[in-house]
PDB file of C-alpha atoms in Angstrom:
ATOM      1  CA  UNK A  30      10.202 -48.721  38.894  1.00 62.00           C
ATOM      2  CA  UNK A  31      13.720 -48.203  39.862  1.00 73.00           C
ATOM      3  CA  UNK A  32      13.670 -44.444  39.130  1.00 93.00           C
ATOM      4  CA  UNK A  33      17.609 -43.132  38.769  1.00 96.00           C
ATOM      5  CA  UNK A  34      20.163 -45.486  38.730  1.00 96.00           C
ATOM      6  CA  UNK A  35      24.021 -45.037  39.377  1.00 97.00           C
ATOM      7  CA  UNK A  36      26.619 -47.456  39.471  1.00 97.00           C
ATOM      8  CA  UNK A  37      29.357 -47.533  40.736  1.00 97.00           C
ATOM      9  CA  UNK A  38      28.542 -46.331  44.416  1.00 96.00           C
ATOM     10  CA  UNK A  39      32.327 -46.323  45.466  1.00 97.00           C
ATOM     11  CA  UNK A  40      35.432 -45.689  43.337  1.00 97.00           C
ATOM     12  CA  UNK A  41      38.698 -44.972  43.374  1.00 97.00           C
ATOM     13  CA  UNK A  42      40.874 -44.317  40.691  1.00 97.00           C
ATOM     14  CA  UNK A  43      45.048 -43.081  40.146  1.00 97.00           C
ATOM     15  CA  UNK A  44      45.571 -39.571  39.029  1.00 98.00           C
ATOM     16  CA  UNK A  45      45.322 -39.902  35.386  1.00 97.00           C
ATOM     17  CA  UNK A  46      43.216 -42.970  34.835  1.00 97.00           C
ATOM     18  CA  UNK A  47      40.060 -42.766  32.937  1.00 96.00           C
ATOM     19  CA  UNK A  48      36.424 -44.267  34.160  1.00 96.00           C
ATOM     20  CA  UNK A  49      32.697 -43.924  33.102  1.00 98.00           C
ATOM     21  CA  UNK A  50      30.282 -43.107  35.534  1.00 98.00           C
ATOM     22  CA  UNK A  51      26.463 -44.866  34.813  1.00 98.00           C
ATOM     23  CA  UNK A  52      23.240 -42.908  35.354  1.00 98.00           C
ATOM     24  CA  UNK A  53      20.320 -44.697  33.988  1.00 97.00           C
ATOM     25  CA  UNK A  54      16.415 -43.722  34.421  1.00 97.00           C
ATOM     26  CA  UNK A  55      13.396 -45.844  33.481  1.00 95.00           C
ATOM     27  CA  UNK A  56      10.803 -42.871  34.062  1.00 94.00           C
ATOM     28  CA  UNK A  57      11.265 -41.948  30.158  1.00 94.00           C
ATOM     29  CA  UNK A  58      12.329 -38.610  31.710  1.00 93.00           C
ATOM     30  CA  UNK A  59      14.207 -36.514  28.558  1.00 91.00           C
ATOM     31  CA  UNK A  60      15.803 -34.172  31.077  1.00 92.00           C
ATOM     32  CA  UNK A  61      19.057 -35.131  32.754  1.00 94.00           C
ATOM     33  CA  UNK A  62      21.797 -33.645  34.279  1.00 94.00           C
ATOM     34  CA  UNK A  63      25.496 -34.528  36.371  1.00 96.00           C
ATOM     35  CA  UNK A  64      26.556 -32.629  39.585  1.00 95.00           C
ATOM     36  CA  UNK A  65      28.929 -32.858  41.554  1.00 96.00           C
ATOM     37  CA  UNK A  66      28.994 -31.793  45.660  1.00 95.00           C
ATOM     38  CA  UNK A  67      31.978 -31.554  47.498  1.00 92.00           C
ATOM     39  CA  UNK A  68      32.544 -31.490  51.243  1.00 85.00           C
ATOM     40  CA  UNK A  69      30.598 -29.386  52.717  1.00 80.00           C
ATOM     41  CA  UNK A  70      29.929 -27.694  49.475  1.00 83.00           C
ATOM     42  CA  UNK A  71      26.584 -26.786  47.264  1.00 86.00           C
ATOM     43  CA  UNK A  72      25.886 -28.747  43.708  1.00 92.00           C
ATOM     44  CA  UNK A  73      27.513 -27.452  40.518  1.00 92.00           C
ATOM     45  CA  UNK A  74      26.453 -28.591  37.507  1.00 92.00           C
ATOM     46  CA  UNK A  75      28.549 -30.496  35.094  1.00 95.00           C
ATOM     47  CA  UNK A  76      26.825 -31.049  32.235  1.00 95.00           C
ATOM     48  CA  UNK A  77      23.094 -31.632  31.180  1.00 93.00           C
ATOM     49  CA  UNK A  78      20.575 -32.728  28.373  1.00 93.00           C
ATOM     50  CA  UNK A  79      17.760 -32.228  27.003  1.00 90.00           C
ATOM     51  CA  UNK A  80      17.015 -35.485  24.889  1.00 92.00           C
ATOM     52  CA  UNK A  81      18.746 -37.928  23.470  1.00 94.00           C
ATOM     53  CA  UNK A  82      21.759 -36.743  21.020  1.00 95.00           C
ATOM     54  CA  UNK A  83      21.412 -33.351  22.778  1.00 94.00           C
ATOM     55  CA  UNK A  84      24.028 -32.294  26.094  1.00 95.00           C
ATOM     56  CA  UNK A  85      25.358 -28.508  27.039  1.00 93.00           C
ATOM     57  CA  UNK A  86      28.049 -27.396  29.378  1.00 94.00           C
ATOM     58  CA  UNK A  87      27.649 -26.556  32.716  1.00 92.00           C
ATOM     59  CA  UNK A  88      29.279 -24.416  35.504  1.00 90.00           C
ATOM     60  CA  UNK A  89      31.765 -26.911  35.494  1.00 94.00           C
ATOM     61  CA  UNK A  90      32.319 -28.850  32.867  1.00 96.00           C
ATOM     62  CA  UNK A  91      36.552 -29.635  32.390  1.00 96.00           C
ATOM     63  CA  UNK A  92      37.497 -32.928  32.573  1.00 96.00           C
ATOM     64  CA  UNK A  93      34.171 -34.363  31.751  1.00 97.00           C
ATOM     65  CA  UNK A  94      32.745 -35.941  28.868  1.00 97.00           C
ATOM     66  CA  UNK A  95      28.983 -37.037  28.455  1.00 97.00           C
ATOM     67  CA  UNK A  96      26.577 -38.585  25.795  1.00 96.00           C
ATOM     68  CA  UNK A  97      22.961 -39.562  25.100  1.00 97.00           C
ATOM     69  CA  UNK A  98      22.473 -41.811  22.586  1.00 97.00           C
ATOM     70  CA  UNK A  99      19.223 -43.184  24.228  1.00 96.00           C
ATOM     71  CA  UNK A 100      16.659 -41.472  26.627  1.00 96.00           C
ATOM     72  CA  UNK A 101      17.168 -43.788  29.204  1.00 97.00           C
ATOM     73  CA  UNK A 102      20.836 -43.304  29.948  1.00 97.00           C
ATOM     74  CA  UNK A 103      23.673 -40.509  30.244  1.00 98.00           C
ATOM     75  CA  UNK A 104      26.697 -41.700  30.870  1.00 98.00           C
ATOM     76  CA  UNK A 105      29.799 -38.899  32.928  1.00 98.00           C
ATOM     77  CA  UNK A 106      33.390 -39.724  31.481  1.00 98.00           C
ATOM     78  CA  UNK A 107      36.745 -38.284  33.322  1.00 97.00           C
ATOM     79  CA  UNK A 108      39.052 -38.429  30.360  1.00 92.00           C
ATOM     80  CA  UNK A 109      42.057 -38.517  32.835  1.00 96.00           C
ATOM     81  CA  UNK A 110      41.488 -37.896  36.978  1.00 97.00           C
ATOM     82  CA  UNK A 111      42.964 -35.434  38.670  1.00 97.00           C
ATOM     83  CA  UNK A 112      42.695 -34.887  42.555  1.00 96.00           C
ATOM     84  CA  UNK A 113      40.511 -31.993  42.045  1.00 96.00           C
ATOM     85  CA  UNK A 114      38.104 -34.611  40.749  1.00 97.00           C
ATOM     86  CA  UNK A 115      37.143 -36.220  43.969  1.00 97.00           C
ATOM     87  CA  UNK A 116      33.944 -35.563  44.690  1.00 97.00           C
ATOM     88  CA  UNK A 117      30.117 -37.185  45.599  1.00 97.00           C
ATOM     89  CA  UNK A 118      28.668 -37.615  41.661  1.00 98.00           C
ATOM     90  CA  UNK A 119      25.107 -37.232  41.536  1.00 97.00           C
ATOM     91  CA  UNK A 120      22.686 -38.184  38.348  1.00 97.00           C
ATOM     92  CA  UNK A 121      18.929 -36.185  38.133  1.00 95.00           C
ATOM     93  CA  UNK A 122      16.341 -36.830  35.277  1.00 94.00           C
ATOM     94  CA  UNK A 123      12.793 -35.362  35.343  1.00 91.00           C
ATOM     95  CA  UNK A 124      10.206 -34.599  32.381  1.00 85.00           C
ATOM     96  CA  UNK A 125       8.570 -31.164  31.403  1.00 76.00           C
ATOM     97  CA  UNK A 126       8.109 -28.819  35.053  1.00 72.00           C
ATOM     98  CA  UNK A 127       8.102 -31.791  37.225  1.00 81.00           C
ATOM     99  CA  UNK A 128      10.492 -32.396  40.433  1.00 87.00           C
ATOM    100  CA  UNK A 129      14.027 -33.885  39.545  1.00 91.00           C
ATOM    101  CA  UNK A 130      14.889 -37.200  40.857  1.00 94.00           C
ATOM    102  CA  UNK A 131      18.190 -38.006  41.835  1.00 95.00           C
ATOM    103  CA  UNK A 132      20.282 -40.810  42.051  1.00 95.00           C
ATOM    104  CA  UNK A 133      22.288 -42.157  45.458  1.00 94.00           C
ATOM    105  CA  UNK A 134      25.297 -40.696  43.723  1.00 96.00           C
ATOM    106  CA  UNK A 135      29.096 -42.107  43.635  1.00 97.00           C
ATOM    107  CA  UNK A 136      31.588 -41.312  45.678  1.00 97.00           C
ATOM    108  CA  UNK A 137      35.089 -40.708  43.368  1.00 97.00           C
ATOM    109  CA  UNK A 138      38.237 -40.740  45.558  1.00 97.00           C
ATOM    110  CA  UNK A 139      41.301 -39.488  43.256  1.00 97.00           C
ATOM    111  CA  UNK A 140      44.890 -40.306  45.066  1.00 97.00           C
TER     112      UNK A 140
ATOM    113  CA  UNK B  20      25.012 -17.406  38.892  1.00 64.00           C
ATOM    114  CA  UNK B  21      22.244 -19.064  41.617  1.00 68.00           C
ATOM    115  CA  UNK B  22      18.968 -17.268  41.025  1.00 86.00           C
ATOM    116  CA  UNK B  23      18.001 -17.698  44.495  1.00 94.00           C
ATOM    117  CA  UNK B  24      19.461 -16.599  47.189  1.00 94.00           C
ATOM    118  CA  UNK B  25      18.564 -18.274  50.557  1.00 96.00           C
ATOM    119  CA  UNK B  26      20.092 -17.697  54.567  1.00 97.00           C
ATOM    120  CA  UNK B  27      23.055 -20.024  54.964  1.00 95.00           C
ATOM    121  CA  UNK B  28      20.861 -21.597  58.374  1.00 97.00           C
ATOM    122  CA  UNK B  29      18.147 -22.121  60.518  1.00 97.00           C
ATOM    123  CA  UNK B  30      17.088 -23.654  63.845  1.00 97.00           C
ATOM    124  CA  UNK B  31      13.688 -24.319  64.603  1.00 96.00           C
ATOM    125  CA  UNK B  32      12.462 -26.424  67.728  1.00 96.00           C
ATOM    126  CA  UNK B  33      11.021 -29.799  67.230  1.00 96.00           C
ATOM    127  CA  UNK B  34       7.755 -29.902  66.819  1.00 95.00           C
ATOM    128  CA  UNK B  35       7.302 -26.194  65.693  1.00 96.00           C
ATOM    129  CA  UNK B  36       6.563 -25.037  62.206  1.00 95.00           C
ATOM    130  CA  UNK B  37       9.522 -23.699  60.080  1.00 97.00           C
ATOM    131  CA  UNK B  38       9.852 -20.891  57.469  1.00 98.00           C
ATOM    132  CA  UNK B  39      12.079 -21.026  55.247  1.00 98.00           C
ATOM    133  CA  UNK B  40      12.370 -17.845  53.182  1.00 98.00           C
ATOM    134  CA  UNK B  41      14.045 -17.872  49.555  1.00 97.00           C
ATOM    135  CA  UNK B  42      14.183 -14.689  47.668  1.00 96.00           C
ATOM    136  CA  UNK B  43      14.138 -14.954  43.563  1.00 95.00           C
ATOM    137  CA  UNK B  44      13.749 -11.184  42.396  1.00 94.00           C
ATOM    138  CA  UNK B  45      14.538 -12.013  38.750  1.00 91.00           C
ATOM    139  CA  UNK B  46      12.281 -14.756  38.470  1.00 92.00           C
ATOM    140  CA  UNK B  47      10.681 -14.930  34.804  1.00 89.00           C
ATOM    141  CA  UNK B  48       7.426 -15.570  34.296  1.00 90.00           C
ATOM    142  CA  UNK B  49       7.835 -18.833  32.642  1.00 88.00           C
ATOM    143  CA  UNK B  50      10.289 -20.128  36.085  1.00 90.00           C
ATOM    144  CA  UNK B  51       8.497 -23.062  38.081  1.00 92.00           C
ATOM    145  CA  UNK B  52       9.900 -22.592  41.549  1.00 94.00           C
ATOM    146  CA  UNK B  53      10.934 -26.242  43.365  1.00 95.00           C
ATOM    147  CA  UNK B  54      12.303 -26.906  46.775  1.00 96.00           C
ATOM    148  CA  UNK B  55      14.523 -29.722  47.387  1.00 96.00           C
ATOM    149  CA  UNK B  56      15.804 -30.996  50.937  1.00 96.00           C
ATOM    150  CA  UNK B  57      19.284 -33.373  51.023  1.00 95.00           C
ATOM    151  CA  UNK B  58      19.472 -35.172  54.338  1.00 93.00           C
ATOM    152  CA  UNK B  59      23.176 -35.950  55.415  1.00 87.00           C
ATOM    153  CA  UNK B  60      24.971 -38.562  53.419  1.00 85.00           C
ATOM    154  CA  UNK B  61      22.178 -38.650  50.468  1.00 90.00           C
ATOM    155  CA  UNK B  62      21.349 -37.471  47.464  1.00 91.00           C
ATOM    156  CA  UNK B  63      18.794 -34.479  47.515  1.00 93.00           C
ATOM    157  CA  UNK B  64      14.901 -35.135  47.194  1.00 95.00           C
ATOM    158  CA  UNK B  65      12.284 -33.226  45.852  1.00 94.00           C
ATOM    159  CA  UNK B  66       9.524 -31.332  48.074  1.00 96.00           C
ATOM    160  CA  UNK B  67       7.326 -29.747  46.303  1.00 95.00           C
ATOM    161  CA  UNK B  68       7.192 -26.947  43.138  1.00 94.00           C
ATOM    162  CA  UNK B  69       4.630 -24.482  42.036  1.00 94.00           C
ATOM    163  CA  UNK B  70       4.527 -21.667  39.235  1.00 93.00           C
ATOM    164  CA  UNK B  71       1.905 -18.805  41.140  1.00 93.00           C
ATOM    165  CA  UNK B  72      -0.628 -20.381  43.523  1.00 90.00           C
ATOM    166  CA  UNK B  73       0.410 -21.793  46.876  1.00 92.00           C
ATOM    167  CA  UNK B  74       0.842 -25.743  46.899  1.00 93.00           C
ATOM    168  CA  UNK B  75       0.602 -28.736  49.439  1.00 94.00           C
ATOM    169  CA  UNK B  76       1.610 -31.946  49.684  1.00 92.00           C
ATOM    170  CA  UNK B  77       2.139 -34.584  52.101  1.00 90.00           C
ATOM    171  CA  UNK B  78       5.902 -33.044  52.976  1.00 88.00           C
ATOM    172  CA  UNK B  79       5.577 -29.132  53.052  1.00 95.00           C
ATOM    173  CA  UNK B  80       3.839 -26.232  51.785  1.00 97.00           C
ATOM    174  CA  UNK B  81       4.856 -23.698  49.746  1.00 97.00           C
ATOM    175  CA  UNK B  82       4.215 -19.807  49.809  1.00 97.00           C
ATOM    176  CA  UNK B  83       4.423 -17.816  46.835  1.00 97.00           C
ATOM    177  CA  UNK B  84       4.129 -13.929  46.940  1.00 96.00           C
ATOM    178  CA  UNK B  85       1.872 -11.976  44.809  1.00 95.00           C
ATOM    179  CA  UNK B  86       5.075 -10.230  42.814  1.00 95.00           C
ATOM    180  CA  UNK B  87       6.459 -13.914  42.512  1.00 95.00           C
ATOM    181  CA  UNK B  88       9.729 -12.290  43.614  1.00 95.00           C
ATOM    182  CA  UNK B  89      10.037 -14.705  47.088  1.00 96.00           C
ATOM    183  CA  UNK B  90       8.682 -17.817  48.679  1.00 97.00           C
ATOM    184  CA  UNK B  91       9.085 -19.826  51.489  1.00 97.00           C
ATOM    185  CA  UNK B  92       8.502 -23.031  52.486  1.00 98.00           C
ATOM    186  CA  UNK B  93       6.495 -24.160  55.292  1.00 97.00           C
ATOM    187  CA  UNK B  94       7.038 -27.440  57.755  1.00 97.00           C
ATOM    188  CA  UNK B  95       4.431 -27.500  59.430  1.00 94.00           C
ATOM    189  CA  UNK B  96       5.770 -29.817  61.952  1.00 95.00           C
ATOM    190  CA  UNK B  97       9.411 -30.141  62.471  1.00 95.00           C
ATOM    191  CA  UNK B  98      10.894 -33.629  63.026  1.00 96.00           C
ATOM    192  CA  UNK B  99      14.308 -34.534  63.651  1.00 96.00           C
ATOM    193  CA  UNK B 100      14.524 -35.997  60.501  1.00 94.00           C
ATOM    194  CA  UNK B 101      13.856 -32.966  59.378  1.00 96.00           C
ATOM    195  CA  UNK B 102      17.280 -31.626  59.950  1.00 96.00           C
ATOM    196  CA  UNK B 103      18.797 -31.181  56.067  1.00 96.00           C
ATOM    197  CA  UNK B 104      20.050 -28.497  53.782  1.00 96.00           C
ATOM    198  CA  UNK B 105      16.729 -26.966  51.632  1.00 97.00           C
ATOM    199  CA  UNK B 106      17.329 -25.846  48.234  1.00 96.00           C
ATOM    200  CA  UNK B 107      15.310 -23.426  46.639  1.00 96.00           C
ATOM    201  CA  UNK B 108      15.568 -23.101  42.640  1.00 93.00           C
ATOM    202  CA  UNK B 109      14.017 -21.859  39.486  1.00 92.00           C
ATOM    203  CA  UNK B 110      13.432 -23.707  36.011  1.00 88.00           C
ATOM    204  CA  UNK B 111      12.533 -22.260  33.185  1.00 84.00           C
ATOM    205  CA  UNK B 112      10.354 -25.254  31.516  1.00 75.00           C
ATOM    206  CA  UNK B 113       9.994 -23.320  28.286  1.00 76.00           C
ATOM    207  CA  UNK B 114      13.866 -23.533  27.682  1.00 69.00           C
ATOM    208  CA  UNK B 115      15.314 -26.349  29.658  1.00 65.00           C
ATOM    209  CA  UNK B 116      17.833 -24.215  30.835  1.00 68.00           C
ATOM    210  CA  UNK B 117      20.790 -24.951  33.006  1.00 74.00           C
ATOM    211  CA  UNK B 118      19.577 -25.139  36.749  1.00 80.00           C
ATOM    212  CA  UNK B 119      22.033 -24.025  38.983  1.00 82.00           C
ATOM    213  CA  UNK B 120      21.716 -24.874  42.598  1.00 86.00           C
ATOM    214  CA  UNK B 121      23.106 -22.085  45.126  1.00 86.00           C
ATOM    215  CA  UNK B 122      24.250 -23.232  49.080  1.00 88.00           C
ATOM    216  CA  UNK B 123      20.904 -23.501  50.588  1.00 94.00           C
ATOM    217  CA  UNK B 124      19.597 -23.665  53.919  1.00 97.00           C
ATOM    218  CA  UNK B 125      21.198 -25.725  56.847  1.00 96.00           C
ATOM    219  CA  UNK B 126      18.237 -26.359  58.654  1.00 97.00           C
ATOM    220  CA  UNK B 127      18.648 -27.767  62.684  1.00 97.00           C
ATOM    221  CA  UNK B 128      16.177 -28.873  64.617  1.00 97.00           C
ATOM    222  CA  UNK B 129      16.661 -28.861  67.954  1.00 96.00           C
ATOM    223  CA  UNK B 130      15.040 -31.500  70.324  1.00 95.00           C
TER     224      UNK B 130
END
């Protein structure tokens, strides 16, 4: 049981390149969600879903793009990096009022 | 918006029990309340959650008042390893809402 999985751990990209971040869960959670923490800072949500064909905004979701087309994965896209984007990336699924699990995250540098 | 709100820090000495106090005075009645903890460098774990009675588990306890408006969870040992930032939230499980983490608690322990 491998729980959340995130690849890569490290990255960096140039402003304005594009890159997929993985999340991938083998609880058959149908929850999942992106955040990102930066130094020092709290975690803001990026975007979220529910189930499979089903992701919302959240607090701060510009520059990102997401899908689910299966349960077990939901994959964060930054259509073009910025700066700004450098961050710690962290993946969480969990099923019906049970604790989130989160992933080891992936550290983004932007230069 | 956080629904929680929580003090920035705390100290406690090792080997003492700590408090830590998160207020929630909009809480709905349908809002599981879950503590996380995110040691330095890693992603955040889950402690524990409960919906109205007080819970225990092998990490903490946690304290829920009668109005459901605050709780607080309870170390009842403090270890070094203890030292983290603690995260109290709310989820709604009848909506799947957006959860929204706020700063949480620094928590120090001092040896």
């Amino acid at each position: 049981n491998a729980g959340v999985t995130q690849t890569p751990k490290f990255q960096v990209l140039k402003t304005g390149q594009s890159m997929t971040l993985q999340c991938a869960q083998d609880m058959n959670h149908e929850y999942m969600s992106w955040y990102r923490q930066d130094p020092g800072m709290g975690l803001r949500l990026i975007h979220y879903s529910v189930g499979a064909g089903i992701t919302d905004q959240g607090e701060v979701p510009n520059g990102y793009n997401v899908s689910r087309s299966t349960t077990e994965d939901f994959p964060l896209r930054l259509l073009s990096a910025a700066p700004s984007q450098t961050s710690v990336y962290f993946c969480a699924s969990s099923y019906g009022a049970g604790g989130y699990t989160f992933g080891s995250g992936t550290r983004l540098t932007v230069v | 918006d956080a629904k929680t709100t929580q003090p920035n820090s705390m100290e406690s000495n090792e080997e003492e029990p700590v408090h830590l106090p998160c207020n929630h005075s909009t809480i709905s009645g349908t809002d599981y309340i879950h503590w996380y903890r995110q040691l330095p460098s890693q992603g955040p774990e889950y402690v524990i959650h409960g919906l109205t009675s007080n819970v225990n588990n092998r990490m903490a306890s946690l304290a829920i008042a009668e109005d459901r408006k605050s709780s607080t969870l309870i170390l009842h040992r403090a270890t070094l390893r203890d030292a983290a930032v603690y995260y109290c939230i709310l989820r709604d499980v009848t909506s799947y809402d957006k959860v929204i983490f706020g700063p949480g608690t620094s928590l120090s322990v001092i040896p």
